[in-house]
Short mmCIF file of C-alpha atoms and ligand atoms in Angstrom, two decimals:
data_model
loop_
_atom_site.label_atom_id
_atom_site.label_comp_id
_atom_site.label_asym_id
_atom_site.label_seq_id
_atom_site.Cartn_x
_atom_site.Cartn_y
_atom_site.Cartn_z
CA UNK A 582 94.14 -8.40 83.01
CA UNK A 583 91.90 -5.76 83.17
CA UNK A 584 89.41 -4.90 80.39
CA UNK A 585 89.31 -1.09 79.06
CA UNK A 586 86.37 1.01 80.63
CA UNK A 587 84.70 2.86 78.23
CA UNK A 588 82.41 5.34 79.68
CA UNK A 589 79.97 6.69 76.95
CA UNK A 590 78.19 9.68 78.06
CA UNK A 591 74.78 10.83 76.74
CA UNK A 592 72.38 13.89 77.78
CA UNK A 593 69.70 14.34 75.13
CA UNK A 594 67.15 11.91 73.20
CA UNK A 595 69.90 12.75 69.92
CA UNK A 596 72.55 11.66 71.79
CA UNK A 597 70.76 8.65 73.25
CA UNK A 598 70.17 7.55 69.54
CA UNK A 599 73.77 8.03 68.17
CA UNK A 600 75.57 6.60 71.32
CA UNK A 601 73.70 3.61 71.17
CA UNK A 602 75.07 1.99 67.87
CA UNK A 603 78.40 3.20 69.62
CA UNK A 604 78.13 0.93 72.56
CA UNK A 605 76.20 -1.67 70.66
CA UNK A 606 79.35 -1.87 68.55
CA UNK A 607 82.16 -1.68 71.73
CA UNK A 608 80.19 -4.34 73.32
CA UNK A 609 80.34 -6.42 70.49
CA UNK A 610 83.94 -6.96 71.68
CA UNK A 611 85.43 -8.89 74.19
CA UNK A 612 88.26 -6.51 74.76
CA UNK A 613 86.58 -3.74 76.08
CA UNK A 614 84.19 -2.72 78.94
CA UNK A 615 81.69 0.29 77.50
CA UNK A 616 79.29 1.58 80.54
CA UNK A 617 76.70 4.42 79.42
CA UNK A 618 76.51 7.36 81.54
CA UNK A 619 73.28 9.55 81.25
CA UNK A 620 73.71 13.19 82.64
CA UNK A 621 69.70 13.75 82.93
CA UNK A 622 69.99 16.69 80.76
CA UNK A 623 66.87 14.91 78.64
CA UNK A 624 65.66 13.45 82.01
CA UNK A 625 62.85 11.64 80.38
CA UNK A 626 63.92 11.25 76.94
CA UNK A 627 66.71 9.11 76.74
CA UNK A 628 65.91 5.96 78.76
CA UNK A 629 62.96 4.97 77.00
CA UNK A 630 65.16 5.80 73.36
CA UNK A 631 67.96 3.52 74.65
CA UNK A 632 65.61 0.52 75.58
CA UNK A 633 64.87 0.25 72.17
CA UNK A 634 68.40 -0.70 71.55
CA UNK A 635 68.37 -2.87 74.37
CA UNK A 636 70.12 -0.77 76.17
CA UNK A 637 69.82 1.00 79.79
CA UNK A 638 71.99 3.80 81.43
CA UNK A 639 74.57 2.47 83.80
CA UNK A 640 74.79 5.82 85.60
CA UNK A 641 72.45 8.66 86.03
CA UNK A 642 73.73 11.41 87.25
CA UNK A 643 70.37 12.95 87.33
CA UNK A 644 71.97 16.87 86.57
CA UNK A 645 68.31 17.73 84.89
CA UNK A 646 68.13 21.05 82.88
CA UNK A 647 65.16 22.54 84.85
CA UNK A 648 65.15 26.03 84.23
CA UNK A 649 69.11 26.47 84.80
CA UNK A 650 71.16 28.65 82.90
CA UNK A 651 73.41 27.18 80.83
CA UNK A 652 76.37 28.31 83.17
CA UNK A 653 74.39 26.88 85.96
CA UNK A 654 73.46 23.80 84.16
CA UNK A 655 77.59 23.41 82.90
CA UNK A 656 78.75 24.09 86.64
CA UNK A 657 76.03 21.42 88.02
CA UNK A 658 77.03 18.46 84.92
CA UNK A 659 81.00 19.43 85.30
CA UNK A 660 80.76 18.40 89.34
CA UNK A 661 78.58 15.36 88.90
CA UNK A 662 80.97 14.04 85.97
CA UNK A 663 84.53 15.23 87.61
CA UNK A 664 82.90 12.58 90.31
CA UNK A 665 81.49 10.09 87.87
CA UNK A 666 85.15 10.08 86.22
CA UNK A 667 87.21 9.71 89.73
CA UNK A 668 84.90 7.03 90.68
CA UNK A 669 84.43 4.88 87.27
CA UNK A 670 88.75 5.72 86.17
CA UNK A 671 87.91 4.97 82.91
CA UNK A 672 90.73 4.67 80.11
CA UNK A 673 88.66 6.65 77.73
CA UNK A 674 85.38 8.71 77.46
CA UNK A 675 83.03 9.13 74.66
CA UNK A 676 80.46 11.86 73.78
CA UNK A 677 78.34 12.68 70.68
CA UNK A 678 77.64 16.16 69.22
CA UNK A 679 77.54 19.67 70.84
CA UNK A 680 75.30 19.81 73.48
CA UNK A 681 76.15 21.03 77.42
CA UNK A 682 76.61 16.91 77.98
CA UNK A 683 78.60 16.63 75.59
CA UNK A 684 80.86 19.67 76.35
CA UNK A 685 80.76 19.35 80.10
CA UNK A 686 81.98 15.49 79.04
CA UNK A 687 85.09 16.58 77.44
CA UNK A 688 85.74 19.44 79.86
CA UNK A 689 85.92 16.69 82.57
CA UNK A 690 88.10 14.35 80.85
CA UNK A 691 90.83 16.78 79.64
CA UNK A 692 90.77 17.96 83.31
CA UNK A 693 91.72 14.60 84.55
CA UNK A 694 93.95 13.79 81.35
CA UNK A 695 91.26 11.18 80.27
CA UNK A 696 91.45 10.97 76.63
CA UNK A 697 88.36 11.41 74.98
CA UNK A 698 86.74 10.58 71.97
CA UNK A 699 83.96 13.06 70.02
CA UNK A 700 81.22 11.46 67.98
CA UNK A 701 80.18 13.66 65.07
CA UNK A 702 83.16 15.47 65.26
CA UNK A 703 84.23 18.48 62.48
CA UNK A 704 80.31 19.64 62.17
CA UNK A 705 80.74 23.40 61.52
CA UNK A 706 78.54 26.80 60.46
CA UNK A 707 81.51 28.90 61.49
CA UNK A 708 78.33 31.01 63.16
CA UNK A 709 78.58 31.13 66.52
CA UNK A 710 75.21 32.60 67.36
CA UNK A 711 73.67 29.64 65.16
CA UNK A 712 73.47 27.06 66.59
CA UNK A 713 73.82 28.47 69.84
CA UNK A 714 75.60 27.28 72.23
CA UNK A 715 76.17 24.01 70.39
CA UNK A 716 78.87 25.80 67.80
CA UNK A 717 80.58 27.11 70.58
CA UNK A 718 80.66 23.92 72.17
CA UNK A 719 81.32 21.29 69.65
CA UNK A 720 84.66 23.81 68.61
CA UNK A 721 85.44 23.90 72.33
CA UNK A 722 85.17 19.89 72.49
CA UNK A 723 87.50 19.51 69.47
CA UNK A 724 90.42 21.45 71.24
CA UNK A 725 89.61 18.38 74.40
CA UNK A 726 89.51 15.17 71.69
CA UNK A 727 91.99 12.67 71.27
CA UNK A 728 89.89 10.67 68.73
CA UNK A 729 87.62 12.42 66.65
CA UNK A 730 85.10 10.29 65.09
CA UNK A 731 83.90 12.45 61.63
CA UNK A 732 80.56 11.39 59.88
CA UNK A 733 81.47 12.77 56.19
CA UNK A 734 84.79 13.86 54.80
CA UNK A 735 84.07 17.49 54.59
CA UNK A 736 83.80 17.15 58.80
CA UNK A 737 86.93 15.83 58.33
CA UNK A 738 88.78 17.79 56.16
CA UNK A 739 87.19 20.99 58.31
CA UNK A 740 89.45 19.36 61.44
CA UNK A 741 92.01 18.76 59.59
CA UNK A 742 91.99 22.74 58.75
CA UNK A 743 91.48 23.24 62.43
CA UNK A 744 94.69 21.72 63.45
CA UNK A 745 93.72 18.21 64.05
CA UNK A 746 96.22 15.41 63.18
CA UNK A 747 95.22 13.09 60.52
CA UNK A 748 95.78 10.08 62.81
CA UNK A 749 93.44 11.38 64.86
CA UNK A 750 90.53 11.76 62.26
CA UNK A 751 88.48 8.43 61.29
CA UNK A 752 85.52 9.07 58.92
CA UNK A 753 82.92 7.00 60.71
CA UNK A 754 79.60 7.90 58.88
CA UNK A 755 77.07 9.27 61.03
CA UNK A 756 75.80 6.71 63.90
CA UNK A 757 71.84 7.68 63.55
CA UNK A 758 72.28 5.71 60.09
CA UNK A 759 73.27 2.57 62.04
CA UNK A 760 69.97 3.57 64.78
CA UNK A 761 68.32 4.27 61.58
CA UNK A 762 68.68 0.61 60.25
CA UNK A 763 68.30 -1.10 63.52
CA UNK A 764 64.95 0.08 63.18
CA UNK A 765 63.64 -0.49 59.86
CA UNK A 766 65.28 -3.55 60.03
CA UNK A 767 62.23 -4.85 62.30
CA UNK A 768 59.95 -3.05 61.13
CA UNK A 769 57.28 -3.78 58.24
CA UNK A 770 56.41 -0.77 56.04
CA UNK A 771 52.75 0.32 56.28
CA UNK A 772 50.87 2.81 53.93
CA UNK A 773 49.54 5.65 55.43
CA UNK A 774 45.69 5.82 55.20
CA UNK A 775 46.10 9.69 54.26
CA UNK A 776 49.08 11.69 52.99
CA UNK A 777 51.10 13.59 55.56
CA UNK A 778 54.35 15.65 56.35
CA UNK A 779 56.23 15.31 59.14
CA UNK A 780 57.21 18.48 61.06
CA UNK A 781 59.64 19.10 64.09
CA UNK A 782 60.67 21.85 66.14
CA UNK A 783 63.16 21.89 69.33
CA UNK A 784 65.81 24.32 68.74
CA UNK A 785 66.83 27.34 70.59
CA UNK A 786 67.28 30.06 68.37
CA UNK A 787 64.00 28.69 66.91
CA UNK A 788 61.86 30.22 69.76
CA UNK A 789 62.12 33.55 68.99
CA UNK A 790 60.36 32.78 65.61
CA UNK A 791 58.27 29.88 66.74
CA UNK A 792 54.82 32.02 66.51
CA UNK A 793 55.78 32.63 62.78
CA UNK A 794 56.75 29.15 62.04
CA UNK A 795 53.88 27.42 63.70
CA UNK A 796 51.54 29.92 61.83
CA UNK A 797 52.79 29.13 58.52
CA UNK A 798 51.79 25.03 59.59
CA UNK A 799 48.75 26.28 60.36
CA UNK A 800 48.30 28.17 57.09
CA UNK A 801 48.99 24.59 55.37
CA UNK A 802 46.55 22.29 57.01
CA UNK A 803 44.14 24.92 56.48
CA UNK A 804 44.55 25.43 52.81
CA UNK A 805 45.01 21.48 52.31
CA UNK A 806 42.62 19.74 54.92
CA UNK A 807 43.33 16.74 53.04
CA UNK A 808 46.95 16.43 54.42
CA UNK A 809 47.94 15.63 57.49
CA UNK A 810 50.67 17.37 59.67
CA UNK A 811 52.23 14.75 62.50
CA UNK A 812 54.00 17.06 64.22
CA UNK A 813 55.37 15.42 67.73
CA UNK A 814 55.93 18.27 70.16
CA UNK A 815 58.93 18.55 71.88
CA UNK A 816 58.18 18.98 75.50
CA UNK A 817 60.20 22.31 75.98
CA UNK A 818 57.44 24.58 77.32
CA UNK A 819 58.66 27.50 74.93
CA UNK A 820 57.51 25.36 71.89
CA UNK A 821 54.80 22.95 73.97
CA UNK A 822 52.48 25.72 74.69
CA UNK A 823 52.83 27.74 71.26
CA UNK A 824 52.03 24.38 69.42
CA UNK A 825 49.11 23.82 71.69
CA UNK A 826 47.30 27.15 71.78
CA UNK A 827 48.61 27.90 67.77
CA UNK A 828 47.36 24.86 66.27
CA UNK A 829 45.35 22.44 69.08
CA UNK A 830 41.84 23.16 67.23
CA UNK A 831 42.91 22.18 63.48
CA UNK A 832 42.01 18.62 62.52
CA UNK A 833 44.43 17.62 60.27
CA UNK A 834 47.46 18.79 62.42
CA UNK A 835 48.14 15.75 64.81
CA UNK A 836 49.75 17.05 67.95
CA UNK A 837 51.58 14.40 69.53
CA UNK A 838 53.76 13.79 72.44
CA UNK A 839 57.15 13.47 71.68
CA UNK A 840 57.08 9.68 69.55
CA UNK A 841 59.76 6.82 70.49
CA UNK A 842 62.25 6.78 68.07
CA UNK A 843 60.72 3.49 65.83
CA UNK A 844 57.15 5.45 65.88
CA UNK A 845 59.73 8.00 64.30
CA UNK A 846 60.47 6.26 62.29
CA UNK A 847 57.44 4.92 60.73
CA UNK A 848 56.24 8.52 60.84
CA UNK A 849 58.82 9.49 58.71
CA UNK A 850 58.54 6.68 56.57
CA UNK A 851 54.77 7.27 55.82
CA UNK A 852 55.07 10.81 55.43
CA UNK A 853 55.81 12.81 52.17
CA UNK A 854 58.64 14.67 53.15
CA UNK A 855 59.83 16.48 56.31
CA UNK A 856 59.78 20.19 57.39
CA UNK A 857 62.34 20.45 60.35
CA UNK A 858 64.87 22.59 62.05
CA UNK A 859 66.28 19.06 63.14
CA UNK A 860 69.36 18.07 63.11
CA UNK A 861 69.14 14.04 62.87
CA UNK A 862 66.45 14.17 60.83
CA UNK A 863 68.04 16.42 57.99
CA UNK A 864 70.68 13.27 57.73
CA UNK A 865 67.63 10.47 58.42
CA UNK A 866 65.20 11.44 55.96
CA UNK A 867 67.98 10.86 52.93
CA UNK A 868 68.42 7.59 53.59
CA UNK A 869 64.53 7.07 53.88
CA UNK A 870 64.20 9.01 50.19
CA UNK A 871 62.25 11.87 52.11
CA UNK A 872 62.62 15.87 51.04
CA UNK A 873 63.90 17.86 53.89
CA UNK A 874 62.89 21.44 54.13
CA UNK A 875 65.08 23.06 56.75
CA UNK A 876 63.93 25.36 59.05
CA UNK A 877 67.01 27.09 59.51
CA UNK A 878 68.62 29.99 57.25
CA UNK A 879 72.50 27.99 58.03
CA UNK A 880 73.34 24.01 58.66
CA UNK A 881 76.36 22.10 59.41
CA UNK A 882 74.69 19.93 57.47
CA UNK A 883 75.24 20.74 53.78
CA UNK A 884 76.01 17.42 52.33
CA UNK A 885 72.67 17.05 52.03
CA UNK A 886 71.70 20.52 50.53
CA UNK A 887 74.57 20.08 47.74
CA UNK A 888 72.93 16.91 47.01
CA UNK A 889 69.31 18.62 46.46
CA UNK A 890 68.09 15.95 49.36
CA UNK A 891 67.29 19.01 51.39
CA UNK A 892 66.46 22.94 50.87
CA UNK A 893 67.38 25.17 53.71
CA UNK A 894 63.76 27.42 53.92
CA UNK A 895 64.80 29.27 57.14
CA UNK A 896 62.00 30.91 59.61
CA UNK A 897 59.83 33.24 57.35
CA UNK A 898 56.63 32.19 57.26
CA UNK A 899 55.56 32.88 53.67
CA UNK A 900 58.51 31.03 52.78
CA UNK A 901 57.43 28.52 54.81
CA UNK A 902 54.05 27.97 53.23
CA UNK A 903 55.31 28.49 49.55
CA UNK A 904 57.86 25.74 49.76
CA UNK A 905 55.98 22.74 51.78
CA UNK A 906 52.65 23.44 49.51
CA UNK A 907 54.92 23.14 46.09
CA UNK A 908 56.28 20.00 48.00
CA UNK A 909 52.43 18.80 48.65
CA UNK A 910 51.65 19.77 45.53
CA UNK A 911 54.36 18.46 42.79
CA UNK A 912 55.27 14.96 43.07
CA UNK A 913 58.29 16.15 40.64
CA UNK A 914 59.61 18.13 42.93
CA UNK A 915 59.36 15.61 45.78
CA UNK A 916 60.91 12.91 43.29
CA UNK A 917 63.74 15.44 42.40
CA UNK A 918 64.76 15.41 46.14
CA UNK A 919 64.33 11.72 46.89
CA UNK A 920 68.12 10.79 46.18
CA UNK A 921 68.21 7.51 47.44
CA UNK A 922 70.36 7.11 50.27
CA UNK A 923 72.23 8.77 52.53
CA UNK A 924 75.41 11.48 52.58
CA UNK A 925 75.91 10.59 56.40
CA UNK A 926 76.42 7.31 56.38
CA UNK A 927 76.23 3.14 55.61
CA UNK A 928 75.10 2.12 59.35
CA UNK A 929 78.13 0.98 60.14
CA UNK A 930 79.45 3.60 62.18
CA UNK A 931 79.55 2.20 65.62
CA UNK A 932 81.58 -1.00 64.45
CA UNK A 933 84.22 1.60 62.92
CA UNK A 934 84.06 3.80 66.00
CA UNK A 935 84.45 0.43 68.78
CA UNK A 936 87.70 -1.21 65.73
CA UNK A 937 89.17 2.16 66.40
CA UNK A 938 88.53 2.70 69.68
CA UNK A 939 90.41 -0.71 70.98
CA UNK A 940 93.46 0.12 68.06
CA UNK A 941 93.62 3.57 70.88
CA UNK A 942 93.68 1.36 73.70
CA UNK A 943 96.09 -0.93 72.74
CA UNK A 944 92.78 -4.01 73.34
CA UNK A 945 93.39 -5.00 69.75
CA UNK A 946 96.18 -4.30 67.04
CA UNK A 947 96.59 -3.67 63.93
CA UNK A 948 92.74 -3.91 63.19
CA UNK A 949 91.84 -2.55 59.54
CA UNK A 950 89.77 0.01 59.79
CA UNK A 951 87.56 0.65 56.77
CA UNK A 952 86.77 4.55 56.76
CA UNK A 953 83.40 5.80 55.34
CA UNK A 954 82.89 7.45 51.83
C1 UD9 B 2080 73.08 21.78 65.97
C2 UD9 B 2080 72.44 20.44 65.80
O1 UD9 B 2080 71.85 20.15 64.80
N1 UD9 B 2080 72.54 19.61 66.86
C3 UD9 B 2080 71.90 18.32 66.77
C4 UD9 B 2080 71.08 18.09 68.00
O2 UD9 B 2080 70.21 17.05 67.71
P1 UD9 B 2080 68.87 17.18 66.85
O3 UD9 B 2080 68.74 18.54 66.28
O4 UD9 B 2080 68.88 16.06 65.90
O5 UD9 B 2080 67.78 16.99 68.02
P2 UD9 B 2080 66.28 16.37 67.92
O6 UD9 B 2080 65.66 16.78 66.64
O7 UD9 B 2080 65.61 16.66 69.18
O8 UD9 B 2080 66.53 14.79 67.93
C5 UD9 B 2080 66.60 14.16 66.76
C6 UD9 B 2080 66.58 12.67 66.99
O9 UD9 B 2080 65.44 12.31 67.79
C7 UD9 B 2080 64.53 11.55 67.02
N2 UD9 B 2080 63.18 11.93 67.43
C8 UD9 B 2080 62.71 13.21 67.18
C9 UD9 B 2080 61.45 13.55 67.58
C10 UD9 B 2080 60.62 12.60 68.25
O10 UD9 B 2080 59.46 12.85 68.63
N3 UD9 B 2080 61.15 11.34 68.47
C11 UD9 B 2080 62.41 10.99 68.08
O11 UD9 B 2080 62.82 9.86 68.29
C12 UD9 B 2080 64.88 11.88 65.56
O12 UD9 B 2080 64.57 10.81 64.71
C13 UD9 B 2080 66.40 12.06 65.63
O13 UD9 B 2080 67.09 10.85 65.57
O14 UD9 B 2080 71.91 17.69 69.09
C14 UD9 B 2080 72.57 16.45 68.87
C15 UD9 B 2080 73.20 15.93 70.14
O15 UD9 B 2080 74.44 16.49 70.36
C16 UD9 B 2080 73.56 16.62 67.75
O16 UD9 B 2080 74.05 15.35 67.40
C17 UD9 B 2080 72.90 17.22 66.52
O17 UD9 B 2080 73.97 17.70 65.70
#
């Protein structure tokens, strides 16, 4: 008898990293068949983040961004995965977050009445302009799920006040724990020769205030030469160049390309605390005991906030510099934050999300399902 297909579709280096517990857990199983589809959205980003897993894509559609709107872009991935889908007939089709991959993944399942299954479902601002597109999107996905895979309960008690039946809600935890824990699992902790902060920055409604931002790291490094900023630049030109020409000259600000995810995480783990507009690493750091100053004025994300594990900063620059050198500077305030552990999750995500997957599918019964939190 025929085995399940599970296709399990990923676009960006985020997804890459919280799909790949997923199908690390579904092929676990003998009852089901999980192949991983990459769109090519992150052309470059995701294979090398899935060989770390041990994992390769099984597809590539190859539907890079390159300078496409996102209409353009959501046309181009729609056609390549209404194909992928007639071709592969998979009983079920899994995507993580709210990016165009994700969306354009769900789209093209409910048009073929492929039931499909959201990873990190119920994560809300109620802002559409922020994040934009991804609120849009990952509202729009909901209304396409069958299976909605939540990483806390307030994710899930926001679908539930959205509509969604409670059979269809399973608090998973968030899968970047599990990726998380796969990594420092094999690796050994080093001690950074000098103190350091990790910063990020990647998103889109972070452009328009990218000169400010980036100024304000300057402003740091220059006032504290003796930290170091390990800032890995995402390779977006918009933030690429800026990072380049802003802050290329200063010593202690270590420009680097964008690191594999276990360099990531050893970055992370050496550093003091985080300054991000990230996404994954506002529920990372937690587990790792780092501060997380958020570079964003809302989050979906507030789990951590409530906690006091992170401090949403948002884009002004004097802000900017006040909070991170009060962060370099009290090792109360750093303590304060350090919670120990993690709102999002127990790394056990993608074993939850593969149980309840083959309880949909009918490839196992009656399997207890242990929900997170
Ligand atoms: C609105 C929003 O928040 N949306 C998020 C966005 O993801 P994000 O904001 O987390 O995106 P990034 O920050 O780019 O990726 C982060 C991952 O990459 C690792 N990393 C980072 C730099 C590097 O040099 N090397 C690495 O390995 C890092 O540790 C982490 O795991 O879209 C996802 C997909 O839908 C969503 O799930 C997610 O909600």
């Amino acid at each position: 008898m025929r085995k399940p297909v599970i296709l399990c579709v990923v676009g960006t280096r985020p997804e890459a990293i919280k799909m790949a517990p997923v199908v690390i857990g579904l092929r676990a199983r003998d009852d089901l068949s999980a192949l991983i589809v990459s769109t090519g959205q992150h052309r470059d980003l995701v294979a090398p983040q899935l060989a770390h897993f041990g994992l390769v894509p099984d597809i590539d559609l190859g539907i890079a961004a390159d300078g496409r709107t996102l209409a353009g872009q959501l046309g181009r991935l729609l056609e390549a995965l209404d194909t992928c889908l007639a071709t592969a007939l998979p009983d079920l089709v899994i995507g993580q977050g709210d990016t165009l991959s994700a969306f354009a993944a769900a789209l093209s399942a409910f048009y073929r009445q492929i039931p499909f299954a959201h990873v990190e479902a119920g994560l809300r601002t109620d802002r559409l302009d922020s994040p934009f597109p991804e609120e849009m999107h990952r509202r729009a996905i909901a209304l396409a799920t069958r299976l909605h895979f939540a990483p806390t309960r307030s994710a899930a008690n926001r679908l539930a006040t959205e509509g969604v039946p409670a059979d269809r809600i399973l608090i998973t935890g968030n899968s970047v724990i599990d990726a998380l824990f796969h990594v420092t699992a094999r690796q050994e902790p080093t001690r950074a020769a000098r103190a350091s902060f990790l910063f990020t920055l990647h998103r889109r409604e972070s452009v328009d205030m990218a000169d400010d931002i980036l100024a304000a790291v300057g402003r740091i490094a220059l006032e504290r030469p003796d930290i170091d900023v390990v800032y890995p630049v995402h390779p977006n030109p918009a933030f690429h160049d800026r990072a380049h020409s802003q802050l290329g000259r200063i010593a202690n600000v270590r420009l680097t390309q964008p690191l594999d995810y276990p360099d990531l995480v050893a970055a992370m783990a050496a550093s003091l605390f985080v300054v991000t507009d990230s996404g994954g690493l506002q529920e990372e750091a937690p587990a790792l005991g780092k501060p997380v100053l958020v570079l964003r004025e809302v989050s979906e994300r507030m789990e951590a906030v409530e906690s006091g594990a992170a401090l949403l900063i948002g884009t002004n620059g004097d802000r900017i510099v006040r909070e991170t050198l009060r962060l370099i500077d009290c090792a109360d305030s750093r303590a304060r934050m350090a919670i120990g552990g993690s709102p999002y999750g127990d790394g056990r995500a993608g074993t939850r999300i593969a149980s309840a997957c083959a309880r949909y599918l009918g490839a196992a019964r009656d399997i207890p399902i242990d929900a997170f939190g």
